[in-house]
PDB file of C-alpha atoms in Angstrom:
ATOM      1  CA  MET A  19     -12.587  18.897  18.033  1.00 52.00           C
ATOM      2  CA  SER A  20     -15.079  18.090  15.276  1.00 61.00           C
ATOM      3  CA  TRP A  21     -17.244  14.969  15.439  1.00 60.00           C
ATOM      4  CA  ILE A  22     -15.334  13.388  12.535  1.00 57.00           C
ATOM      5  CA  ASN A  23     -12.046  13.742  14.402  1.00 61.00           C
ATOM      6  CA  ARG A  24     -13.614  12.190  17.507  1.00 62.00           C
ATOM      7  CA  VAL A  25     -14.791   9.232  15.404  1.00 56.00           C
ATOM      8  CA  ARG A  26     -11.358   8.837  13.807  1.00 54.00           C
ATOM      9  CA  ASN A  27      -9.582   8.818  17.151  1.00 59.00           C
ATOM     10  CA  ALA A  28     -12.042   6.262  18.543  1.00 56.00           C
ATOM     11  CA  LEU A  29     -11.496   3.688  15.786  1.00 55.00           C
ATOM     12  CA  PRO A  30      -9.178   0.904  17.044  1.00 52.00           C
ATOM     13  CA  PHE A  31      -8.865  -0.900  13.709  1.00 50.00           C
ATOM     14  CA  MET A  32      -7.081   1.858  11.781  1.00 48.00           C
ATOM     15  CA  ALA A  33      -3.738   3.563  12.359  1.00 47.00           C
ATOM     16  CA  LYS A  34      -4.348   7.185  13.311  1.00 48.00           C
ATOM     17  CA  LYS A  35      -1.879   8.579  10.795  1.00 44.00           C
ATOM     18  CA  GLU A  36      -3.662   6.705   7.982  1.00 51.00           C
ATOM     19  CA  THR A  37      -7.169   7.759   8.999  1.00 45.00           C
ATOM     20  CA  THR A  38      -8.760  10.102   6.460  1.00 52.00           C
ATOM     21  CA  ALA A  39     -12.273  10.693   5.199  1.00 51.00           C
ATOM     22  CA  GLU A  40     -11.481   8.376   2.284  1.00 57.00           C
ATOM     23  CA  THR A  41     -10.315   5.514   4.525  1.00 70.00           C
ATOM     24  CA  LEU A  42     -13.210   5.878   6.967  1.00 88.00           C
ATOM     25  CA  TRP A  43     -16.205   5.928   4.655  1.00 92.00           C
ATOM     26  CA  HIS A  44     -17.604   4.217   1.603  1.00 92.00           C
ATOM     27  CA  LYS A  45     -20.357   5.856  -0.427  1.00 94.00           C
ATOM     28  CA  CYS A  46     -22.846   3.292  -1.720  1.00 95.00           C
ATOM     29  CA  PRO A  47     -23.211   3.802  -5.497  1.00 93.00           C
ATOM     30  CA  ALA A  48     -26.852   2.701  -5.357  1.00 94.00           C
ATOM     31  CA  CYS A  49     -28.388   4.618  -2.430  1.00 95.00           C
ATOM     32  CA  ALA A  50     -25.569   7.184  -1.871  1.00 94.00           C
ATOM     33  CA  GLU A  51     -25.486   6.401   1.860  1.00 94.00           C
ATOM     34  CA  MET A  52     -22.149   6.838   3.648  1.00 94.00           C
ATOM     35  CA  ILE A  53     -21.067   3.602   5.333  1.00 94.00           C
ATOM     36  CA  PHE A  54     -18.107   2.931   7.577  1.00 93.00           C
ATOM     37  CA  ILE A  55     -15.453   1.041   5.582  1.00 93.00           C
ATOM     38  CA  LYS A  56     -15.206  -1.525   8.397  1.00 92.00           C
ATOM     39  CA  GLU A  57     -18.973  -2.123   8.276  1.00 94.00           C
ATOM     40  CA  TRP A  58     -18.857  -2.368   4.464  1.00 94.00           C
ATOM     41  CA  GLU A  59     -16.043  -4.924   4.524  1.00 93.00           C
ATOM     42  CA  ASP A  60     -17.561  -6.953   7.357  1.00 94.00           C
ATOM     43  CA  ASN A  61     -20.773  -7.141   5.328  1.00 95.00           C
ATOM     44  CA  LEU A  62     -18.932  -8.670   2.316  1.00 95.00           C
ATOM     45  CA  SER A  63     -19.075  -5.356   0.387  1.00 96.00           C
ATOM     46  CA  VAL A  64     -22.873  -5.412   0.469  1.00 97.00           C
ATOM     47  CA  CYS A  65     -24.653  -2.208   1.461  1.00 96.00           C
ATOM     48  CA  PRO A  66     -26.471  -2.769   4.799  1.00 94.00           C
ATOM     49  CA  ARG A  67     -28.974  -0.049   3.861  1.00 94.00           C
ATOM     50  CA  CYS A  68     -30.127  -0.973   0.333  1.00 96.00           C
ATOM     51  CA  ASP A  69     -28.482  -4.430  -0.165  1.00 96.00           C
ATOM     52  CA  HIS A  70     -26.449  -3.271  -3.177  1.00 96.00           C
ATOM     53  CA  HIS A  71     -23.765  -5.863  -3.981  1.00 97.00           C
ATOM     54  CA  GLY A  72     -20.423  -4.154  -4.612  1.00 96.00           C
ATOM     55  CA  ARG A  73     -17.789  -5.646  -6.878  1.00 95.00           C
ATOM     56  CA  ILE A  74     -15.080  -7.680  -5.177  1.00 96.00           C
ATOM     57  CA  GLY A  75     -11.943  -9.390  -6.459  1.00 94.00           C
ATOM     58  CA  PRO A  76     -10.474 -12.892  -6.339  1.00 97.00           C
ATOM     59  CA  SER A  77      -8.848 -12.668  -2.912  1.00 96.00           C
ATOM     60  CA  GLU A  78     -12.105 -11.645  -1.220  1.00 96.00           C
ATOM     61  CA  ARG A  79     -14.041 -14.356  -3.094  1.00 97.00           C
ATOM     62  CA  PHE A  80     -11.627 -17.115  -2.171  1.00 98.00           C
ATOM     63  CA  GLU A  81     -11.546 -16.063   1.490  1.00 97.00           C
ATOM     64  CA  HIS A  82     -15.346 -15.955   1.657  1.00 97.00           C
ATOM     65  CA  ILE A  83     -16.180 -19.144  -0.260  1.00 98.00           C
ATOM     66  CA  LEU A  84     -13.362 -21.624   0.323  1.00 98.00           C
ATOM     67  CA  ASP A  85     -12.199 -23.402   3.465  1.00 97.00           C
ATOM     68  CA  ALA A  86      -8.907 -22.239   4.909  1.00 97.00           C
ATOM     69  CA  GLY A  87      -5.809 -23.691   3.251  1.00 96.00           C
ATOM     70  CA  PHE A  88      -6.793 -23.267  -0.422  1.00 98.00           C
ATOM     71  CA  ILE A  89      -4.013 -23.165  -3.009  1.00 98.00           C
ATOM     72  CA  LEU A  90      -3.754 -20.476  -5.688  1.00 98.00           C
ATOM     73  CA  LEU A  91      -2.862 -21.934  -9.077  1.00 98.00           C
ATOM     74  CA  PRO A  92      -0.048 -20.233 -11.017  1.00 97.00           C
ATOM     75  CA  THR A  93      -1.249 -17.922 -13.776  1.00 95.00           C
ATOM     76  CA  PRO A  94      -0.586 -19.518 -17.203  1.00 96.00           C
ATOM     77  CA  HIS A  95       1.966 -17.739 -19.353  1.00 94.00           C
ATOM     78  CA  VAL A  96       0.760 -16.528 -22.739  1.00 96.00           C
ATOM     79  CA  GLN A  97       2.188 -14.259 -25.388  1.00 94.00           C
ATOM     80  CA  GLU A  98       1.595 -10.638 -24.441  1.00 92.00           C
ATOM     81  CA  ASP A  99       0.637  -8.083 -27.076  1.00 94.00           C
ATOM     82  CA  PRO A 100       0.590 -10.599 -29.972  1.00 94.00           C
ATOM     83  CA  LEU A 101      -0.858  -7.960 -32.345  1.00 95.00           C
ATOM     84  CA  LYS A 102       1.428  -5.082 -31.231  1.00 94.00           C
ATOM     85  CA  PHE A 103      -1.757  -3.174 -30.487  1.00 94.00           C
ATOM     86  CA  ARG A 104      -1.701   0.499 -29.656  1.00 89.00           C
ATOM     87  CA  ASP A 105      -4.506   2.980 -29.044  1.00 89.00           C
ATOM     88  CA  SER A 106      -4.055   5.985 -26.765  1.00 91.00           C
ATOM     89  CA  LYS A 107      -1.650   3.767 -24.794  1.00 92.00           C
ATOM     90  CA  ARG A 108       0.493   0.784 -25.660  1.00 95.00           C
ATOM     91  CA  TYR A 109      -1.127  -2.520 -24.695  1.00 96.00           C
ATOM     92  CA  PRO A 110       1.872  -3.597 -22.533  1.00 96.00           C
ATOM     93  CA  ASP A 111       1.484  -0.334 -20.593  1.00 96.00           C
ATOM     94  CA  ARG A 112      -2.181  -1.128 -19.935  1.00 96.00           C
ATOM     95  CA  ILE A 113      -1.256  -4.631 -18.750  1.00 97.00           C
ATOM     96  CA  LYS A 114       1.400  -3.207 -16.433  1.00 97.00           C
ATOM     97  CA  ALA A 115      -1.065  -0.680 -14.976  1.00 97.00           C
ATOM     98  CA  ALA A 116      -3.701  -3.391 -14.412  1.00 97.00           C
ATOM     99  CA  ARG A 117      -1.196  -5.652 -12.663  1.00 97.00           C
ATOM    100  CA  THR A 118      -0.014  -2.825 -10.449  1.00 97.00           C
ATOM    101  CA  ALA A 119      -3.584  -1.833  -9.521  1.00 96.00           C
ATOM    102  CA  THR A 120      -4.862  -5.352  -8.777  1.00 96.00           C
ATOM    103  CA  GLY A 121      -1.800  -7.426  -7.896  1.00 95.00           C
ATOM    104  CA  ASP A 122      -3.036 -10.109 -10.334  1.00 96.00           C
ATOM    105  CA  GLN A 123      -1.268 -11.318 -13.466  1.00 96.00           C
ATOM    106  CA  ASP A 124      -4.488 -11.465 -15.493  1.00 97.00           C
ATOM    107  CA  ALA A 125      -8.242 -11.150 -15.165  1.00 97.00           C
ATOM    108  CA  LEU A 126      -8.970 -14.793 -14.179  1.00 98.00           C
ATOM    109  CA  ILE A 127      -7.416 -16.445 -11.129  1.00 98.00           C
ATOM    110  CA  ASN A 128      -7.930 -20.082 -10.105  1.00 98.00           C
ATOM    111  CA  ALA A 129      -7.626 -21.776  -6.736  1.00 98.00           C
ATOM    112  CA  ARG A 130      -7.941 -25.386  -5.598  1.00 98.00           C
ATOM    113  CA  GLY A 131      -9.624 -25.897  -2.266  1.00 98.00           C
ATOM    114  CA  ALA A 132     -12.794 -27.118  -0.623  1.00 97.00           C
ATOM    115  CA  ILE A 133     -16.168 -26.030   0.721  1.00 97.00           C
ATOM    116  CA  ASP A 134     -17.061 -27.875   3.940  1.00 94.00           C
ATOM    117  CA  ASP A 135     -14.284 -30.362   3.095  1.00 94.00           C
ATOM    118  CA  VAL A 136     -15.747 -31.100  -0.361  1.00 94.00           C
ATOM    119  CA  PRO A 137     -12.971 -30.457  -2.944  1.00 96.00           C
ATOM    120  CA  LEU A 138     -13.400 -28.151  -5.929  1.00 97.00           C
ATOM    121  CA  VAL A 139     -11.512 -25.843  -8.264  1.00 98.00           C
ATOM    122  CA  MET A 140     -12.745 -22.259  -8.302  1.00 98.00           C
ATOM    123  CA  GLY A 141     -12.033 -19.467 -10.770  1.00 98.00           C
ATOM    124  CA  VAL A 142     -12.749 -15.770 -10.218  1.00 98.00           C
ATOM    125  CA  GLN A 143     -12.720 -13.017 -12.817  1.00 98.00           C
ATOM    126  CA  ASN A 144     -11.579  -9.618 -11.606  1.00 97.00           C
ATOM    127  CA  PHE A 145     -13.481  -6.733 -13.193  1.00 97.00           C
ATOM    128  CA  ALA A 146     -10.860  -4.333 -11.838  1.00 97.00           C
ATOM    129  CA  TYR A 147      -8.330  -5.908 -14.237  1.00 97.00           C
ATOM    130  CA  MET A 148      -9.126  -4.255 -17.583  1.00 97.00           C
ATOM    131  CA  GLY A 149     -12.844  -4.799 -17.047  1.00 96.00           C
ATOM    132  CA  GLY A 150     -12.343  -8.546 -16.563  1.00 97.00           C
ATOM    133  CA  SER A 151     -11.903  -8.725 -20.329  1.00 97.00           C
ATOM    134  CA  MET A 152     -11.386 -12.110 -21.974  1.00 97.00           C
ATOM    135  CA  GLY A 153      -8.050 -12.451 -23.718  1.00 97.00           C
ATOM    136  CA  MET A 154      -5.606 -15.280 -24.293  1.00 97.00           C
ATOM    137  CA  GLY A 155      -4.597 -15.211 -20.620  1.00 97.00           C
ATOM    138  CA  VAL A 156      -8.199 -15.629 -19.454  1.00 98.00           C
ATOM    139  CA  GLY A 157      -8.773 -18.433 -21.964  1.00 98.00           C
ATOM    140  CA  ALA A 158      -5.630 -20.237 -20.796  1.00 98.00           C
ATOM    141  CA  ALA A 159      -6.641 -19.797 -17.137  1.00 98.00           C
ATOM    142  CA  PHE A 160     -10.126 -21.171 -17.823  1.00 98.00           C
ATOM    143  CA  ILE A 161      -8.661 -24.267 -19.493  1.00 98.00           C
ATOM    144  CA  GLN A 162      -6.204 -24.587 -16.603  1.00 98.00           C
ATOM    145  CA  GLY A 163      -9.115 -24.584 -14.132  1.00 98.00           C
ATOM    146  CA  VAL A 164     -10.996 -27.248 -16.092  1.00 98.00           C
ATOM    147  CA  ASN A 165      -7.916 -29.475 -16.422  1.00 98.00           C
ATOM    148  CA  GLU A 166      -7.180 -29.115 -12.704  1.00 98.00           C
ATOM    149  CA  ALA A 167     -10.748 -30.119 -11.879  1.00 98.00           C
ATOM    150  CA  ILE A 168     -10.518 -33.160 -14.148  1.00 98.00           C
ATOM    151  CA  ALA A 169      -7.157 -34.149 -12.650  1.00 98.00           C
ATOM    152  CA  HIS A 170      -8.587 -34.025  -9.105  1.00 97.00           C
ATOM    153  CA  LYS A 171     -12.040 -35.370 -10.096  1.00 96.00           C
ATOM    154  CA  CYS A 172     -13.913 -32.422  -8.614  1.00 97.00           C
ATOM    155  CA  PRO A 173     -16.287 -29.664  -9.824  1.00 97.00           C
ATOM    156  CA  TYR A 174     -15.187 -26.435 -11.473  1.00 98.00           C
ATOM    157  CA  VAL A 175     -16.941 -23.320 -10.158  1.00 98.00           C
ATOM    158  CA  ILE A 176     -16.392 -19.975 -11.867  1.00 98.00           C
ATOM    159  CA  PHE A 177     -17.403 -16.466 -10.788  1.00 98.00           C
ATOM    160  CA  THR A 178     -17.768 -14.349 -13.913  1.00 98.00           C
ATOM    161  CA  ALA A 179     -17.367 -10.564 -14.147  1.00 98.00           C
ATOM    162  CA  ALA A 180     -16.427  -9.138 -17.527  1.00 97.00           C
ATOM    163  CA  GLY A 181     -17.082  -6.475 -20.087  1.00 94.00           C
ATOM    164  CA  GLY A 182     -16.511  -9.015 -22.870  1.00 94.00           C
ATOM    165  CA  ALA A 183     -13.622  -9.827 -25.181  1.00 95.00           C
ATOM    166  CA  ARG A 184     -10.344  -7.875 -24.969  1.00 96.00           C
ATOM    167  CA  MET A 185     -10.177  -5.664 -28.032  1.00 94.00           C
ATOM    168  CA  GLN A 186      -6.359  -5.383 -27.915  1.00 96.00           C
ATOM    169  CA  GLU A 187      -6.133  -9.065 -28.871  1.00 97.00           C
ATOM    170  CA  GLY A 188      -8.680  -9.006 -31.693  1.00 95.00           C
ATOM    171  CA  ILE A 189      -9.607 -12.378 -33.171  1.00 96.00           C
ATOM    172  CA  LEU A 190      -7.289 -14.137 -30.702  1.00 97.00           C
ATOM    173  CA  SER A 191      -9.583 -12.949 -27.932  1.00 97.00           C
ATOM    174  CA  LEU A 192     -12.695 -14.199 -29.733  1.00 96.00           C
ATOM    175  CA  MET A 193     -11.069 -17.612 -30.181  1.00 97.00           C
ATOM    176  CA  GLN A 194     -11.278 -18.099 -26.398  1.00 97.00           C
ATOM    177  CA  MET A 195     -15.041 -18.586 -26.784  1.00 97.00           C
ATOM    178  CA  PRO A 196     -14.821 -21.920 -28.664  1.00 97.00           C
ATOM    179  CA  ARG A 197     -11.755 -22.958 -26.645  1.00 97.00           C
ATOM    180  CA  SER A 198     -13.653 -22.589 -23.375  1.00 98.00           C
ATOM    181  CA  THR A 199     -16.671 -24.387 -24.827  1.00 97.00           C
ATOM    182  CA  VAL A 200     -14.520 -27.385 -25.788  1.00 98.00           C
ATOM    183  CA  ALA A 201     -13.004 -27.401 -22.289  1.00 98.00           C
ATOM    184  CA  ILE A 202     -16.490 -27.539 -20.741  1.00 98.00           C
ATOM    185  CA  ARG A 203     -17.326 -30.539 -22.950  1.00 98.00           C
ATOM    186  CA  LYS A 204     -14.217 -32.283 -21.581  1.00 98.00           C
ATOM    187  CA  LEU A 205     -15.437 -31.590 -18.052  1.00 97.00           C
ATOM    188  CA  HIS A 206     -18.854 -33.046 -18.891  1.00 96.00           C
ATOM    189  CA  ALA A 207     -17.239 -36.088 -20.524  1.00 97.00           C
ATOM    190  CA  ALA A 208     -15.446 -36.696 -17.228  1.00 97.00           C
ATOM    191  CA  GLY A 209     -18.815 -36.600 -15.434  1.00 95.00           C
ATOM    192  CA  LEU A 210     -17.915 -33.523 -13.363  1.00 97.00           C
ATOM    193  CA  PRO A 211     -20.150 -30.541 -12.519  1.00 97.00           C
ATOM    194  CA  TYR A 212     -19.599 -27.094 -13.986  1.00 98.00           C
ATOM    195  CA  ILE A 213     -21.211 -24.324 -11.923  1.00 98.00           C
ATOM    196  CA  VAL A 214     -21.363 -20.657 -12.915  1.00 98.00           C
ATOM    197  CA  VAL A 215     -21.942 -17.727 -10.553  1.00 98.00           C
ATOM    198  CA  LEU A 216     -22.642 -14.588 -12.583  1.00 98.00           C
ATOM    199  CA  THR A 217     -21.743 -11.326 -10.857  1.00 98.00           C
ATOM    200  CA  ASP A 218     -22.084  -7.696 -11.858  1.00 97.00           C
ATOM    201  CA  PRO A 219     -21.389  -7.199 -14.717  1.00 97.00           C
ATOM    202  CA  THR A 220     -21.167 -10.241 -16.994  1.00 97.00           C
ATOM    203  CA  THR A 221     -21.464  -9.183 -20.630  1.00 96.00           C
ATOM    204  CA  GLY A 222     -20.231  -9.650 -24.197  1.00 95.00           C
ATOM    205  CA  GLY A 223     -18.293 -12.692 -25.333  1.00 95.00           C
ATOM    206  CA  VAL A 224     -18.035 -14.096 -21.811  1.00 97.00           C
ATOM    207  CA  THR A 225     -21.838 -14.262 -21.608  1.00 97.00           C
ATOM    208  CA  ALA A 226     -21.902 -15.748 -25.115  1.00 95.00           C
ATOM    209  CA  SER A 227     -19.615 -18.597 -24.056  1.00 97.00           C
ATOM    210  CA  TYR A 228     -18.674 -20.125 -20.708  1.00 98.00           C
ATOM    211  CA  ALA A 229     -20.822 -17.848 -18.530  1.00 98.00           C
ATOM    212  CA  MET A 230     -24.081 -19.371 -19.824  1.00 97.00           C
ATOM    213  CA  LEU A 231     -23.046 -23.026 -20.144  1.00 97.00           C
ATOM    214  CA  GLY A 232     -23.185 -24.099 -16.517  1.00 97.00           C
ATOM    215  CA  ASP A 233     -24.983 -27.167 -15.225  1.00 97.00           C
ATOM    216  CA  ILE A 234     -26.288 -24.727 -12.624  1.00 97.00           C
ATOM    217  CA  GLN A 235     -26.576 -20.967 -13.282  1.00 98.00           C
ATOM    218  CA  ILE A 236     -26.477 -18.776 -10.170  1.00 98.00           C
ATOM    219  CA  ALA A 237     -26.373 -14.980 -10.021  1.00 98.00           C
ATOM    220  CA  GLU A 238     -25.948 -12.333  -7.364  1.00 98.00           C
ATOM    221  CA  PRO A 239     -28.880  -9.928  -6.841  1.00 98.00           C
ATOM    222  CA  ASN A 240     -29.335  -7.196  -9.464  1.00 97.00           C
ATOM    223  CA  ALA A 241     -26.261  -8.304 -11.419  1.00 97.00           C
ATOM    224  CA  LEU A 242     -26.102  -6.934 -14.968  1.00 97.00           C
ATOM    225  CA  ILE A 243     -26.034  -9.908 -17.348  1.00 97.00           C
ATOM    226  CA  GLY A 244     -26.263  -9.662 -21.131  1.00 95.00           C
ATOM    227  CA  PHE A 245     -24.506  -9.617 -24.462  1.00 93.00           C
ATOM    228  CA  ALA A 246     -25.025  -6.222 -26.111  1.00 89.00           C
ATOM    229  CA  GLY A 247     -25.887  -3.099 -24.149  1.00 84.00           C
ATOM    230  CA  GLN A 248     -29.495  -2.031 -23.631  1.00 85.00           C
ATOM    231  CA  ARG A 249     -29.193   1.116 -25.756  1.00 87.00           C
ATOM    232  CA  VAL A 250     -27.656  -0.860 -28.628  1.00 89.00           C
ATOM    233  CA  ILE A 251     -30.536  -3.354 -28.525  1.00 89.00           C
ATOM    234  CA  GLU A 252     -33.180  -0.626 -28.354  1.00 89.00           C
ATOM    235  CA  SER A 253     -31.687   1.231 -31.312  1.00 90.00           C
ATOM    236  CA  THR A 254     -31.516  -2.020 -33.295  1.00 91.00           C
ATOM    237  CA  ILE A 255     -35.046  -3.298 -32.692  1.00 89.00           C
ATOM    238  CA  ARG A 256     -36.535   0.198 -32.257  1.00 90.00           C
ATOM    239  CA  GLU A 257     -38.504  -0.805 -29.184  1.00 89.00           C
ATOM    240  CA  LYS A 258     -38.357   0.153 -25.529  1.00 90.00           C
ATOM    241  CA  LEU A 259     -37.073  -2.715 -23.395  1.00 88.00           C
ATOM    242  CA  PRO A 260     -38.828  -3.746 -20.155  1.00 89.00           C
ATOM    243  CA  GLU A 261     -37.829  -2.358 -16.766  1.00 85.00           C
ATOM    244  CA  GLY A 262     -35.007  -4.365 -15.222  1.00 88.00           C
ATOM    245  CA  PHE A 263     -34.063  -5.954 -18.552  1.00 90.00           C
ATOM    246  CA  GLN A 264     -30.693  -7.762 -18.302  1.00 94.00           C
ATOM    247  CA  ARG A 265     -30.784  -7.817 -14.510  1.00 97.00           C
ATOM    248  CA  ALA A 266     -30.486 -11.112 -12.628  1.00 97.00           C
ATOM    249  CA  GLU A 267     -34.069 -11.137 -11.344  1.00 97.00           C
ATOM    250  CA  TYR A 268     -35.486 -10.566 -14.848  1.00 96.00           C
ATOM    251  CA  LEU A 269     -33.372 -13.417 -16.246  1.00 97.00           C
ATOM    252  CA  LEU A 270     -34.464 -15.710 -13.416  1.00 98.00           C
ATOM    253  CA  GLU A 271     -38.116 -14.916 -14.128  1.00 97.00           C
ATOM    254  CA  HIS A 272     -37.595 -15.742 -17.820  1.00 95.00           C
ATOM    255  CA  GLY A 273     -35.806 -19.045 -17.263  1.00 96.00           C
ATOM    256  CA  MET A 274     -32.195 -18.112 -18.028  1.00 96.00           C
ATOM    257  CA  LEU A 275     -30.986 -18.604 -14.441  1.00 98.00           C
ATOM    258  CA  ASP A 276     -31.604 -21.289 -11.856  1.00 98.00           C
ATOM    259  CA  MET A 277     -31.385 -19.045  -8.816  1.00 98.00           C
ATOM    260  CA  VAL A 278     -30.438 -15.598  -7.536  1.00 98.00           C
ATOM    261  CA  VAL A 279     -28.527 -15.856  -4.269  1.00 98.00           C
ATOM    262  CA  HIS A 280     -27.454 -13.185  -1.778  1.00 98.00           C
ATOM    263  CA  ARG A 281     -23.697 -13.016  -1.324  1.00 98.00           C
ATOM    264  CA  SER A 282     -23.950 -14.015   2.339  1.00 97.00           C
ATOM    265  CA  ASP A 283     -25.714 -17.256   1.304  1.00 98.00           C
ATOM    266  CA  LEU A 284     -23.443 -18.201  -1.610  1.00 98.00           C
ATOM    267  CA  ARG A 285     -21.083 -20.475   0.287  1.00 98.00           C
ATOM    268  CA  ASP A 286     -23.894 -22.571   1.784  1.00 97.00           C
ATOM    269  CA  THR A 287     -25.735 -22.661  -1.562  1.00 98.00           C
ATOM    270  CA  LEU A 288     -22.646 -23.840  -3.447  1.00 98.00           C
ATOM    271  CA  ALA A 289     -21.960 -26.501  -0.820  1.00 96.00           C
ATOM    272  CA  ARG A 290     -25.518 -27.797  -1.198  1.00 96.00           C
ATOM    273  CA  VAL A 291     -25.457 -27.727  -5.024  1.00 96.00           C
ATOM    274  CA  ILE A 292     -22.082 -29.463  -5.203  1.00 95.00           C
ATOM    275  CA  GLY A 293     -23.399 -32.089  -2.803  1.00 92.00           C
ATOM    276  CA  TYR A 294     -26.328 -32.764  -5.143  1.00 92.00           C
ATOM    277  CA  LEU A 295     -24.190 -32.954  -8.289  1.00 92.00           C
ATOM    278  CA  THR A 296     -21.118 -34.789  -7.027  1.00 84.00           C
ATOM    279  CA  PRO A 297     -21.326 -38.602  -6.923  1.00 67.00           C
ATOM    280  CA  ARG A 298     -20.890 -39.897  -3.401  1.00 62.00           C
ATOM    281  CA  ALA A 299     -18.277 -42.521  -2.695  1.00 46.00           C
ATOM    282  CA  ALA A 300     -19.662 -45.913  -1.795  1.00 39.00           C
ATOM    283  CA  ALA A 301     -19.702 -46.595   1.939  1.00 37.00           C
TER     284      ALA A 301
END
């Protein structure tokens, strides 16, 4: 019996008939080390060797950040394929494939819950859903999250991860930028905090709108954050950009972020920040 078969048979957390090389190991995209899937998941999808932060979806975020008993908000209904867009595939076919792959109705999911018994509304963008792209559904979900926060007089926290606007919706996608900006002004008018956690990657129209308008800007380590790509910028200005340009640590050093926080510390950091920003009830 080979050593891999001995390891497979010794693992109590996985059904033997489902145990394969693919279900046992995860290859870190940063350092190329092979890590047990169980170790990877227990470490919040962060590489224990090089500290690379892998991309995770809404369900993992909610479970990690929120107290037990949070409530998922229903995904707002919007018109699908308003432009009858077709490239190599029909847009409805791409939506169907994304929903099948992720189990989500669109790229932004909201939940109402609490951190250490302090209430909040939290939104999470899923990069696995068409690159987290911002379309009418994402815009409607963002406004839903803001309105829910206002209704319950609590902060709105959003985890961004997006490649930008959704090209299949054209100008209707770009219109979500001013819509989200107006929603944030409503949140501010209500005296409620708006906190942004930028994760890898946050780019394009999302960066140019609600991702950079937080009262507090937090990012995960080494997250890619920017508007246009580095090669596009270099070809435009005809200059070589600095090392680490558009990474979270570079943006923190140049004043565009308030802090860079390891994923394992995010829950405690958010609890502390919300405590600072949320008015306390009179005793």
